[in-house]
mmCIF file with all atom_site columns, C-alpha atoms in Angstrom:
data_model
loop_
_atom_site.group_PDB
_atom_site.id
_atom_site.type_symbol
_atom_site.label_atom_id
_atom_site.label_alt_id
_atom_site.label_comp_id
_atom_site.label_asym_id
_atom_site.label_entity_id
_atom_site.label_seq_id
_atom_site.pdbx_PDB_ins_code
_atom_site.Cartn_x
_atom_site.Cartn_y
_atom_site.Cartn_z
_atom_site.occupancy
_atom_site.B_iso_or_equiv
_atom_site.pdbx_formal_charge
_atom_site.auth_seq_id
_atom_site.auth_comp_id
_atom_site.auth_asym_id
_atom_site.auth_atom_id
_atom_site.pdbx_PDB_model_num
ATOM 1   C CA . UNK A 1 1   ? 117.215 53.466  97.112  1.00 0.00 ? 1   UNK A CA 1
ATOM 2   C CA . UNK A 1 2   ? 115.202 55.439  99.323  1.00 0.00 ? 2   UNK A CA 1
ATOM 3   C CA . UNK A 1 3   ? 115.614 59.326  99.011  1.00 0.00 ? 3   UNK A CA 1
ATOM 4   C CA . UNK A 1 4   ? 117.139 60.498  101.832 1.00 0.00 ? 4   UNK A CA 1
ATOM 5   C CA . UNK A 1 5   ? 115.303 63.439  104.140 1.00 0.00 ? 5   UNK A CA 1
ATOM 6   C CA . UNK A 1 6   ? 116.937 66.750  104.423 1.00 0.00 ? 6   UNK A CA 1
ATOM 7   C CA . UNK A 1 7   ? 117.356 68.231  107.475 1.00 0.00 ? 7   UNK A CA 1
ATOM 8   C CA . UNK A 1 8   ? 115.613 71.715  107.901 1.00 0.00 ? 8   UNK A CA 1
ATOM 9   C CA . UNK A 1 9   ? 118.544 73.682  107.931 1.00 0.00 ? 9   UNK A CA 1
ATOM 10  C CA . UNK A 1 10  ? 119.773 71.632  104.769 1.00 0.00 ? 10  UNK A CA 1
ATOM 11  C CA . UNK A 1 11  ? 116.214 72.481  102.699 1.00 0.00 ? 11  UNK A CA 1
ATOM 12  C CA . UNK A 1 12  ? 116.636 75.134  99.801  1.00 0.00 ? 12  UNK A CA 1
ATOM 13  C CA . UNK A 1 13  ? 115.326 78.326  100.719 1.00 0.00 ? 13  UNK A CA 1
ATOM 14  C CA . UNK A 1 14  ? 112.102 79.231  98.022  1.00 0.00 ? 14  UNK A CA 1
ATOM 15  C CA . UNK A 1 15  ? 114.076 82.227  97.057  1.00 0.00 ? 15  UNK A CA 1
ATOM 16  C CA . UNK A 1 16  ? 111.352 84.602  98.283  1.00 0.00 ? 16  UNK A CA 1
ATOM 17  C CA . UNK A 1 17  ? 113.486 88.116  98.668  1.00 0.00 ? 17  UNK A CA 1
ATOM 18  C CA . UNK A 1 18  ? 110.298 89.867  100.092 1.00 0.00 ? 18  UNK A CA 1
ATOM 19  C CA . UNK A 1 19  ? 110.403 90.673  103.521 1.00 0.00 ? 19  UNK A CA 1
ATOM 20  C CA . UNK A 1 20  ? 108.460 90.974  106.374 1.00 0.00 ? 20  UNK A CA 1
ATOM 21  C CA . UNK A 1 21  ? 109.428 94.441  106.621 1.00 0.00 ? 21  UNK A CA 1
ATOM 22  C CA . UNK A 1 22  ? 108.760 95.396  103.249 1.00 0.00 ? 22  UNK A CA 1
ATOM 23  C CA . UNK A 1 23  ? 105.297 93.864  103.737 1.00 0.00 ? 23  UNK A CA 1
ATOM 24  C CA . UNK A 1 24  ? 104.309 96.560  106.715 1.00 0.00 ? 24  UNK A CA 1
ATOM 25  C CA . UNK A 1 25  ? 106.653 99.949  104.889 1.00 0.00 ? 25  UNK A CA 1
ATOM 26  C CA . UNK A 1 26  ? 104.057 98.989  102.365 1.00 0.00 ? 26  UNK A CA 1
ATOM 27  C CA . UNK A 1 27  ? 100.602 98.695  103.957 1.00 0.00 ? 27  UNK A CA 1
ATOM 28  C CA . UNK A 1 28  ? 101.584 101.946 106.279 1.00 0.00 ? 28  UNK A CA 1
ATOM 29  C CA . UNK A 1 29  ? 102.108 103.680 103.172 1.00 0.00 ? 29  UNK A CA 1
ATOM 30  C CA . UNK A 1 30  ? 99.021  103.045 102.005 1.00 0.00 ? 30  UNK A CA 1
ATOM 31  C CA . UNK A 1 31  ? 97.305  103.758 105.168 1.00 0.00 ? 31  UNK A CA 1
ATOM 32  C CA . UNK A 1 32  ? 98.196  107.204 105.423 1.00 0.00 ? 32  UNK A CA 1
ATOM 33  C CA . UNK A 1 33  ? 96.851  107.580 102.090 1.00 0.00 ? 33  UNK A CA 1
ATOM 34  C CA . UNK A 1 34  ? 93.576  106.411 103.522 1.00 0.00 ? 34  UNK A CA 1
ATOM 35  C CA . UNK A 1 35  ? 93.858  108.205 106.619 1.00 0.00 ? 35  UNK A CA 1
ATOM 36  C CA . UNK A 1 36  ? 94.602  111.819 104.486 1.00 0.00 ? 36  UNK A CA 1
ATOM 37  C CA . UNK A 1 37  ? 91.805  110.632 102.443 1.00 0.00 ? 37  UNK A CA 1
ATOM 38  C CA . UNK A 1 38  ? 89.415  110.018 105.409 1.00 0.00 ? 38  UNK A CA 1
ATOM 39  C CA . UNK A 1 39  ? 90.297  113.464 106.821 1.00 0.00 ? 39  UNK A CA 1
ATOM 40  C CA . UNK A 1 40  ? 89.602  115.276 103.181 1.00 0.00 ? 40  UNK A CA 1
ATOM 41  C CA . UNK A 1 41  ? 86.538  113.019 103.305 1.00 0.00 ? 41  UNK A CA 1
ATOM 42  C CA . UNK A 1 42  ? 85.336  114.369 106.759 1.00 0.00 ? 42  UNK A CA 1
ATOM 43  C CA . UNK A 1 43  ? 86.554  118.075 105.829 1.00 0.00 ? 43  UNK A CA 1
ATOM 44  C CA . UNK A 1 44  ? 84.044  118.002 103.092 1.00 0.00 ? 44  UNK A CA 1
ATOM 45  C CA . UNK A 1 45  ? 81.527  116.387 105.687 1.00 0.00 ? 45  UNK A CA 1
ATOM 46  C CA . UNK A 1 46  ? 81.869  119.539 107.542 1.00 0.00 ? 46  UNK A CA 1
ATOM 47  C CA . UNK A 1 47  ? 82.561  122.674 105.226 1.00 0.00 ? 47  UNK A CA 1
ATOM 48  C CA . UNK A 1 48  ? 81.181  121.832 102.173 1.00 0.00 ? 48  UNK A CA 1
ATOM 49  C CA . UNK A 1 49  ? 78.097  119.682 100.432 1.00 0.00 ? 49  UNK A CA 1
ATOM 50  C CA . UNK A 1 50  ? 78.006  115.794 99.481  1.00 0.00 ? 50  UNK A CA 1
ATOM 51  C CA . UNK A 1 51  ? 75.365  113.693 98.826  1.00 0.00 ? 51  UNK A CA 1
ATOM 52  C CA . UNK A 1 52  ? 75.140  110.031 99.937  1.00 0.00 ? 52  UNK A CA 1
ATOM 53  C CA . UNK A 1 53  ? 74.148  106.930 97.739  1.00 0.00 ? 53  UNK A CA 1
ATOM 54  C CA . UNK A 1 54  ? 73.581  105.828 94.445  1.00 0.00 ? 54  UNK A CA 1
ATOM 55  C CA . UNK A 1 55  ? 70.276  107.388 93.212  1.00 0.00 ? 55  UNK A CA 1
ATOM 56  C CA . UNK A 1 56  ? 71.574  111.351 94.682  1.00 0.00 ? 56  UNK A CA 1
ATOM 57  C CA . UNK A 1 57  ? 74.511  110.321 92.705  1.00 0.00 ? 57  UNK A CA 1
ATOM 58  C CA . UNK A 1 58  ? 73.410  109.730 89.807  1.00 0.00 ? 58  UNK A CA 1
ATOM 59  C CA . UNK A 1 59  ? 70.730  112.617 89.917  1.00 0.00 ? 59  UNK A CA 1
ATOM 60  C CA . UNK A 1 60  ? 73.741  115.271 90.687  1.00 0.00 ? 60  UNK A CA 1
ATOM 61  C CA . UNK A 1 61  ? 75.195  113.831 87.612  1.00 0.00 ? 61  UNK A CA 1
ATOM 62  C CA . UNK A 1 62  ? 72.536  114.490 85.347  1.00 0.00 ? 62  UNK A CA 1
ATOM 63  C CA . UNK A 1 63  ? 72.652  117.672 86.353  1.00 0.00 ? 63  UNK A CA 1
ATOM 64  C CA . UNK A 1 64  ? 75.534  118.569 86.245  1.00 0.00 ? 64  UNK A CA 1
ATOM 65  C CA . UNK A 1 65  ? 75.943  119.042 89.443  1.00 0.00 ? 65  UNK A CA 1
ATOM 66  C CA . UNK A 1 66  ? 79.055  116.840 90.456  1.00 0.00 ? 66  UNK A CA 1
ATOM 67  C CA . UNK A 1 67  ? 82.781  117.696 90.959  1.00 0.00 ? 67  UNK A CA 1
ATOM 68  C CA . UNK A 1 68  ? 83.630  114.837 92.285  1.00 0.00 ? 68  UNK A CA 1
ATOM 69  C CA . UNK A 1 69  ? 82.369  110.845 92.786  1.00 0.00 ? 69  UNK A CA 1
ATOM 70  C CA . UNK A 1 70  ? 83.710  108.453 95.675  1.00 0.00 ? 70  UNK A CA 1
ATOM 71  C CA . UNK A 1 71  ? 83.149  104.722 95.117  1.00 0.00 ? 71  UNK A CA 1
ATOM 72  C CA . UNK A 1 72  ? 83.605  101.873 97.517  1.00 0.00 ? 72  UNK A CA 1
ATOM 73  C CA . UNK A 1 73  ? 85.696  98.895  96.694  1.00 0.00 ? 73  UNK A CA 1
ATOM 74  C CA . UNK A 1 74  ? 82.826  97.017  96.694  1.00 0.00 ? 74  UNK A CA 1
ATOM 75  C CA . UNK A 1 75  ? 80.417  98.425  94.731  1.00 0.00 ? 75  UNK A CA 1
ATOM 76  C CA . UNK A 1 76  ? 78.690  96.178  92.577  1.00 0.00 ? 76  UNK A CA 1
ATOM 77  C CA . UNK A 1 77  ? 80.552  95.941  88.842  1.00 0.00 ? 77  UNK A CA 1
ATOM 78  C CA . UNK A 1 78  ? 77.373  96.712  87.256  1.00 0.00 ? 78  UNK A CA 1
ATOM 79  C CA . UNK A 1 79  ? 76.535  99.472  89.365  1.00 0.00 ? 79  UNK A CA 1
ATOM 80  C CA . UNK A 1 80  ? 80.272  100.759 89.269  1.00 0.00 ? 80  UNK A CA 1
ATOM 81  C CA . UNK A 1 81  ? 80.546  100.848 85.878  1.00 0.00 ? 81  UNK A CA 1
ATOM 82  C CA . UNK A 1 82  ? 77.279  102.560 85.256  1.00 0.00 ? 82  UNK A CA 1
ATOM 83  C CA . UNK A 1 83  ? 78.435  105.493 87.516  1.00 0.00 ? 83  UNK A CA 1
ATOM 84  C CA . UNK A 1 84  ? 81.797  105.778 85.678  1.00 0.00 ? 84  UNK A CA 1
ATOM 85  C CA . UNK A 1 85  ? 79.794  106.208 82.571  1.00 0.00 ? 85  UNK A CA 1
ATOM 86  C CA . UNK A 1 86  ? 78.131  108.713 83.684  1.00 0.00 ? 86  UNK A CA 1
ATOM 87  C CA . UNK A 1 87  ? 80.859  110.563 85.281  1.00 0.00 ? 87  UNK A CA 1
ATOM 88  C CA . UNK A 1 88  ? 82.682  110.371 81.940  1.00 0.00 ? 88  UNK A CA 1
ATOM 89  C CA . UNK A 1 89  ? 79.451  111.903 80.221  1.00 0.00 ? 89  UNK A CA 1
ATOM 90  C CA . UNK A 1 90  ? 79.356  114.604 82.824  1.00 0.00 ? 90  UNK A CA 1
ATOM 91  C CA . UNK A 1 91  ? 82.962  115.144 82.958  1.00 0.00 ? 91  UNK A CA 1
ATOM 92  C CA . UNK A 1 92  ? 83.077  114.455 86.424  1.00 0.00 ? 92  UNK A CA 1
ATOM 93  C CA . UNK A 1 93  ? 86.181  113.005 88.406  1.00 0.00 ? 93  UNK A CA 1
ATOM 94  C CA . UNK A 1 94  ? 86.018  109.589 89.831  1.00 0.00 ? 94  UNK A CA 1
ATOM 95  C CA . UNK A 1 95  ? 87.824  107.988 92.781  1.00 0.00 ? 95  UNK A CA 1
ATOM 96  C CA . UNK A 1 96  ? 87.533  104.473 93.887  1.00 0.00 ? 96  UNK A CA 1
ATOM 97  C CA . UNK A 1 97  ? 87.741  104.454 97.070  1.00 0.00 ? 97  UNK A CA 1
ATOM 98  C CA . UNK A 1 98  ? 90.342  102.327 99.357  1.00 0.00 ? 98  UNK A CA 1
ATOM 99  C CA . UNK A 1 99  ? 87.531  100.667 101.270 1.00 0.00 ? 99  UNK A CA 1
ATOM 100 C CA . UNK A 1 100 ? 84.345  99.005  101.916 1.00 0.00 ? 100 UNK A CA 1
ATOM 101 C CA . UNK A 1 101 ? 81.137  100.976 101.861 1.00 0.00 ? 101 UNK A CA 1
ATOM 102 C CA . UNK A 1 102 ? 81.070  100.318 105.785 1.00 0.00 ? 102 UNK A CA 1
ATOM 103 C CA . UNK A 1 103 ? 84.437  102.334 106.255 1.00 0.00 ? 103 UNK A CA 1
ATOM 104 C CA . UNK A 1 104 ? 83.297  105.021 103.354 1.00 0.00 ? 104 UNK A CA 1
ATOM 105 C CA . UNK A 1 105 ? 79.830  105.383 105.627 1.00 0.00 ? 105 UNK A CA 1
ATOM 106 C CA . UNK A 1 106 ? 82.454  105.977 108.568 1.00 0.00 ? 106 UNK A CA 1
ATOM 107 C CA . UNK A 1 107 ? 84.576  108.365 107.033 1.00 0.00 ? 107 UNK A CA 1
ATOM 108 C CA . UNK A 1 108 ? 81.617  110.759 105.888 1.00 0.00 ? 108 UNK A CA 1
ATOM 109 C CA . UNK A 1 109 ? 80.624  110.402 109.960 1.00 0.00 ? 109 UNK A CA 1
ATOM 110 C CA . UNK A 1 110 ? 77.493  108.589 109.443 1.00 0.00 ? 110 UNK A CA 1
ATOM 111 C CA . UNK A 1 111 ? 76.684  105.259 110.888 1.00 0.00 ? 111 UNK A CA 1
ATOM 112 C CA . UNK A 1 112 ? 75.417  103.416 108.155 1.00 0.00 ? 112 UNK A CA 1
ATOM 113 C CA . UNK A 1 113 ? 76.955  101.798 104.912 1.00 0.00 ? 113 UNK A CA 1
ATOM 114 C CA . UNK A 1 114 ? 77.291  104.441 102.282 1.00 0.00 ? 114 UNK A CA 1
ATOM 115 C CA . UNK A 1 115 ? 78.473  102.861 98.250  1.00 0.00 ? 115 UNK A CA 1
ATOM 116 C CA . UNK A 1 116 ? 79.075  106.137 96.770  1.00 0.00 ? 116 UNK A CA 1
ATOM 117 C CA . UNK A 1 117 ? 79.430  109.575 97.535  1.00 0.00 ? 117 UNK A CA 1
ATOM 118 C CA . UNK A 1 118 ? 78.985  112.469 95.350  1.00 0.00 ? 118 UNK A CA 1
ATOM 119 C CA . UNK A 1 119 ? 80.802  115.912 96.407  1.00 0.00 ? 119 UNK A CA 1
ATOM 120 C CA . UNK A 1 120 ? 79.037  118.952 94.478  1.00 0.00 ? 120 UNK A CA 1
ATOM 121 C CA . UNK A 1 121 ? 80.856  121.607 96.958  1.00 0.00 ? 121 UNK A CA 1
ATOM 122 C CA . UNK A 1 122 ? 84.311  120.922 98.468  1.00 0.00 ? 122 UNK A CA 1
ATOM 123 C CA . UNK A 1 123 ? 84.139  123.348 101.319 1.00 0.00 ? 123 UNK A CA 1
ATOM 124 C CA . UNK A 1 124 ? 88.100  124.504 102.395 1.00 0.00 ? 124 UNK A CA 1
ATOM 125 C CA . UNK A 1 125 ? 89.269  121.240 101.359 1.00 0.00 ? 125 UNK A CA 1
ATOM 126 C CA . UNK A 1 126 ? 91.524  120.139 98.941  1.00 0.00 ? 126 UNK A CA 1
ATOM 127 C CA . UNK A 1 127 ? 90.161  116.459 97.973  1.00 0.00 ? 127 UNK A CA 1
ATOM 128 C CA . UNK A 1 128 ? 89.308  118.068 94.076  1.00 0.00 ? 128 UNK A CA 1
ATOM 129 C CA . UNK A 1 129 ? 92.699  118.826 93.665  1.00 0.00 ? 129 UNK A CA 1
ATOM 130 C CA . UNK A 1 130 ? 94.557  116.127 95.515  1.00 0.00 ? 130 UNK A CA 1
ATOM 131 C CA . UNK A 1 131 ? 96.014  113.030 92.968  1.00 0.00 ? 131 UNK A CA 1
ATOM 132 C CA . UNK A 1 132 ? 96.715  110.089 94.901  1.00 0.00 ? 132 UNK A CA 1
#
């Protein structure tokens, strides 16, 4: 006997319960993250002091100089690792940042690719004490 073919409306659904909807709620939730993380970025850009790259980074660190220590999301593992290291040794906070180091170069206003960013001054605002 030959199987028979079902007709599309007589095909068992996959059982996939997660919308379309649920899909975008999702991804606009975490672009406002990014987007109040981009404007803390830029505030700090403005009012207080950063540094840019991975050697400034590491030298703030060593001296103790770092309150805070952005990384890109794709920051070599190596390189990543190393830097969390040393932020642990200089009890330093680390975020990883939700982008590439293209959009982290954007969101400190420069036009170049920046991997990590090192805040030693947060200006007015409030990116030390923010938790998201």
């Amino acid at each position: 006997m030959a199987p028979s073919k079902k007709s599309v409306s007589q095909r068992p659904t996959g059982g996939s319960t997660f919308s379309f909807k649920a899909l975008m709620l999702a991804r606009d939730g975490m672009k406002k993250t990014v987007d109040s993380m981009n404007s803390r970025i830029k505030l700090v850009m403005k009012s207080g002091k950063a540094n840019l790259g991975y050697k400034a980074s590491v030298k703030c660190m060593r001296r103790s100089k770092a309150k805070m220590i952005l990384i890109c999301n794709n920051c070599p593992p190596l390189r990543r690792s190393e830097i969390e290291y040393l932020a642990m040794l200089a009890k330093t906070n680390v975020h990883h940042y939700n982008g590439d180091n293209a959009a982290l170069g954007t969101a400190c206003g420069k036009h170049f690719n920046c991997s990590v960013l090192t805040i030693t001054d947060a200006g007015d605002s409030d990116i030390l004490t923010a938790k998201e």
